[in-house]
Amino acid sequence: MRNNFLMLVLLLTLISCGNSEKSDLSKRLDISDASEKYLSGNSEVASQLMETYVLSEKENEYAWALLGNTYIDLEEDAKAKNAFENAVRVDPKMEEAITGLGIVARIEGDYEKAAELYEKAIAINPKYAEAYSSLVVIYLKQKEFEKATEVGVKSYELDKGNPVIAANLCVAFHYAGDSISREKYFNEAKINGYPNLVGIRNIIEGELTVFD
């Protein structure tokens, strides 16, 4: 999987403000098998399942968002953008898909656009932790370390069990010069199963950098 401390992994929270004839629960159940494949790290199989699914179910915003996530992992960024745009077409207030578009913008190097999209997702749902954590990445790249730690703490308070959020916050505190907090959130990331602890240690030791 394309998954490191800089890549927000959008674990579908399955919250939507959209209305449709088909219930949200039905939409979720329809893609449950692909969701399990994705969350277990098999993005290629999940992508294949969802590509077939959306051919006949074009109005399932969850399906489009999941497809976008699989494309992010497979480094198919143009396809990811299209999938997230389709999710937003179905539900303009789907914060997961809007954040996904922000991820694509960040990958393309458009940090201003990425930040705008993350903030839009937060405006829709002020409790959407993943969007705050995505802002951490932008602030780190802009070397706004105080802002990075502030939004990182907000993200962590909203979702203390998310290993990516803890990992992002660990890196933010590292660059802010707070080694005590850095180690605290490193341990949180470890406890919650973050898969690339070596990468974080390489950043702490100066062997890797988050900057362009």
PDB file of N, CA, C and O in Angstrom, residues 5 18 23 31-32 39 42 80 94 117 129 133 137-139 158 180 185 205 208-209:
ATOM      1  N   PHE A   5       3.699   8.149   6.712  1.00  0.00           N
ATOM      2  CA  PHE A   5       3.182   9.147   7.635  1.00  0.00           C
ATOM      3  C   PHE A   5       2.616  10.350   6.892  1.00  0.00           C
ATOM      4  O   PHE A   5       1.825  11.098   7.451  1.00  0.00           O
ATOM      5  N   GLY A  18     -25.731  13.180   2.343  1.00  0.00           N
ATOM      6  CA  GLY A  18     -26.525  13.048   1.130  1.00  0.00           C
ATOM      7  C   GLY A  18     -27.767  12.207   1.335  1.00  0.00           C
ATOM      8  O   GLY A  18     -27.837  11.387   2.239  1.00  0.00           O
ATOM      9  N   SER A  23     -30.674   3.362   0.771  1.00  0.00           N
ATOM     10  CA  SER A  23     -30.202   3.771   2.092  1.00  0.00           C
ATOM     11  C   SER A  23     -28.682   3.728   2.174  1.00  0.00           C
ATOM     12  O   SER A  23     -28.024   2.968   1.463  1.00  0.00           O
ATOM     13  N   ILE A  31     -20.650  -2.682  -0.712  1.00  0.00           N
ATOM     14  CA  ILE A  31     -19.208  -2.608  -0.973  1.00  0.00           C
ATOM     15  C   ILE A  31     -18.388  -3.144   0.195  1.00  0.00           C
ATOM     16  O   ILE A  31     -17.179  -2.914   0.271  1.00  0.00           O
ATOM     17  N   SER A  32     -19.031  -3.876   1.097  1.00  0.00           N
ATOM     18  CA  SER A  32     -18.332  -4.340   2.295  1.00  0.00           C
ATOM     19  C   SER A  32     -17.163  -5.264   1.970  1.00  0.00           C
ATOM     20  O   SER A  32     -16.115  -5.191   2.611  1.00  0.00           O
ATOM     21  N   LEU A  39      -8.954  -2.448   3.428  1.00  0.00           N
ATOM     22  CA  LEU A  39      -8.444  -2.229   4.774  1.00  0.00           C
ATOM     23  C   LEU A  39      -7.421  -3.283   5.178  1.00  0.00           C
ATOM     24  O   LEU A  39      -6.608  -3.049   6.068  1.00  0.00           O
ATOM     25  N   ASN A  42      -5.097  -4.983   0.467  1.00  0.00           N
ATOM     26  CA  ASN A  42      -5.161  -5.506  -0.898  1.00  0.00           C
ATOM     27  C   ASN A  42      -5.888  -4.505  -1.787  1.00  0.00           C
ATOM     28  O   ASN A  42      -7.011  -4.747  -2.248  1.00  0.00           O
ATOM     29  N   ALA A  80      -7.767   8.585  -9.256  1.00  0.00           N
ATOM     30  CA  ALA A  80      -8.257   8.880  -7.906  1.00  0.00           C
ATOM     31  C   ALA A  80      -9.043  10.188  -7.909  1.00  0.00           C
ATOM     32  O   ALA A  80     -10.130  10.271  -7.322  1.00  0.00           O
ATOM     33  N   MET A  94     -19.795  15.287   1.002  1.00  0.00           N
ATOM     34  CA  MET A  94     -19.105  14.098   1.491  1.00  0.00           C
ATOM     35  C   MET A  94     -17.674  14.467   1.873  1.00  0.00           C
ATOM     36  O   MET A  94     -16.785  14.591   1.030  1.00  0.00           O
ATOM     37  N   LEU A 117      -9.281  22.506   0.460  1.00  0.00           N
ATOM     38  CA  LEU A 117     -10.176  21.354   0.437  1.00  0.00           C
ATOM     39  C   LEU A 117     -10.302  20.730   1.826  1.00  0.00           C
ATOM     40  O   LEU A 117     -11.398  20.343   2.243  1.00  0.00           O
ATOM     41  N   ALA A 129     -11.708  14.086  11.915  1.00  0.00           N
ATOM     42  CA  ALA A 129     -10.316  14.089  12.365  1.00  0.00           C
ATOM     43  C   ALA A 129      -9.318  13.987  11.228  1.00  0.00           C
ATOM     44  O   ALA A 129      -8.243  14.599  11.261  1.00  0.00           O
ATOM     45  N   SER A 133      -5.772  16.090  10.346  1.00  0.00           N
ATOM     46  CA  SER A 133      -4.476  15.438  10.236  1.00  0.00           C
ATOM     47  C   SER A 133      -3.828  15.709   8.881  1.00  0.00           C
ATOM     48  O   SER A 133      -2.606  15.829   8.774  1.00  0.00           O
ATOM     49  N   VAL A 137       0.113  17.794   7.537  1.00  0.00           N
ATOM     50  CA  VAL A 137       1.087  17.561   6.467  1.00  0.00           C
ATOM     51  C   VAL A 137       1.386  18.850   5.713  1.00  0.00           C
ATOM     52  O   VAL A 137       2.548  19.165   5.418  1.00  0.00           O
ATOM     53  N   ILE A 138       0.338  19.607   5.414  1.00  0.00           N
ATOM     54  CA  ILE A 138       0.538  20.868   4.691  1.00  0.00           C
ATOM     55  C   ILE A 138       1.363  21.845   5.518  1.00  0.00           C
ATOM     56  O   ILE A 138       2.315  22.463   5.025  1.00  0.00           O
ATOM     57  N   TYR A 139       1.020  21.987   6.793  1.00  0.00           N
ATOM     58  CA  TYR A 139       1.761  22.912   7.650  1.00  0.00           C
ATOM     59  C   TYR A 139       3.218  22.476   7.822  1.00  0.00           C
ATOM     60  O   TYR A 139       4.121  23.311   7.901  1.00  0.00           O
ATOM     61  N   LEU A 158      -9.918  14.038  18.507  1.00  0.00           N
ATOM     62  CA  LEU A 158     -11.124  13.545  17.854  1.00  0.00           C
ATOM     63  C   LEU A 158     -11.064  12.057  17.542  1.00  0.00           C
ATOM     64  O   LEU A 158     -12.103  11.397  17.443  1.00  0.00           O
ATOM     65  N   ILE A 180       9.724  15.224  24.012  1.00  0.00           N
ATOM     66  CA  ILE A 180       8.881  14.462  24.943  1.00  0.00           C
ATOM     67  C   ILE A 180       7.547  14.117  24.275  1.00  0.00           C
ATOM     68  O   ILE A 180       7.107  12.960  24.280  1.00  0.00           O
ATOM     69  N   TYR A 185       3.752  10.410  21.090  1.00  0.00           N
ATOM     70  CA  TYR A 185       2.904  10.069  19.953  1.00  0.00           C
ATOM     71  C   TYR A 185       3.539   9.003  19.071  1.00  0.00           C
ATOM     72  O   TYR A 185       2.822   8.282  18.365  1.00  0.00           O
ATOM     73  N   GLU A 205      15.914  10.861  12.977  1.00  0.00           N
ATOM     74  CA  GLU A 205      17.370  10.779  12.929  1.00  0.00           C
ATOM     75  C   GLU A 205      17.975  11.582  11.775  1.00  0.00           C
ATOM     76  O   GLU A 205      19.202  11.592  11.601  1.00  0.00           O
ATOM     77  N   LEU A 208      15.639  11.064   6.630  1.00  0.00           N
ATOM     78  CA  LEU A 208      14.558  11.418   5.728  1.00  0.00           C
ATOM     79  C   LEU A 208      14.049  12.799   6.100  1.00  0.00           C
ATOM     80  O   LEU A 208      14.252  13.273   7.222  1.00  0.00           O
ATOM     81  N   THR A 209      13.374  13.441   5.160  1.00  0.00           N
ATOM     82  CA  THR A 209      12.785  14.751   5.434  1.00  0.00           C
ATOM     83  C   THR A 209      11.391  14.808   4.847  1.00  0.00           C
ATOM     84  O   THR A 209      11.081  14.104   3.883  1.00  0.00           O
TER      85      THR A 209
END
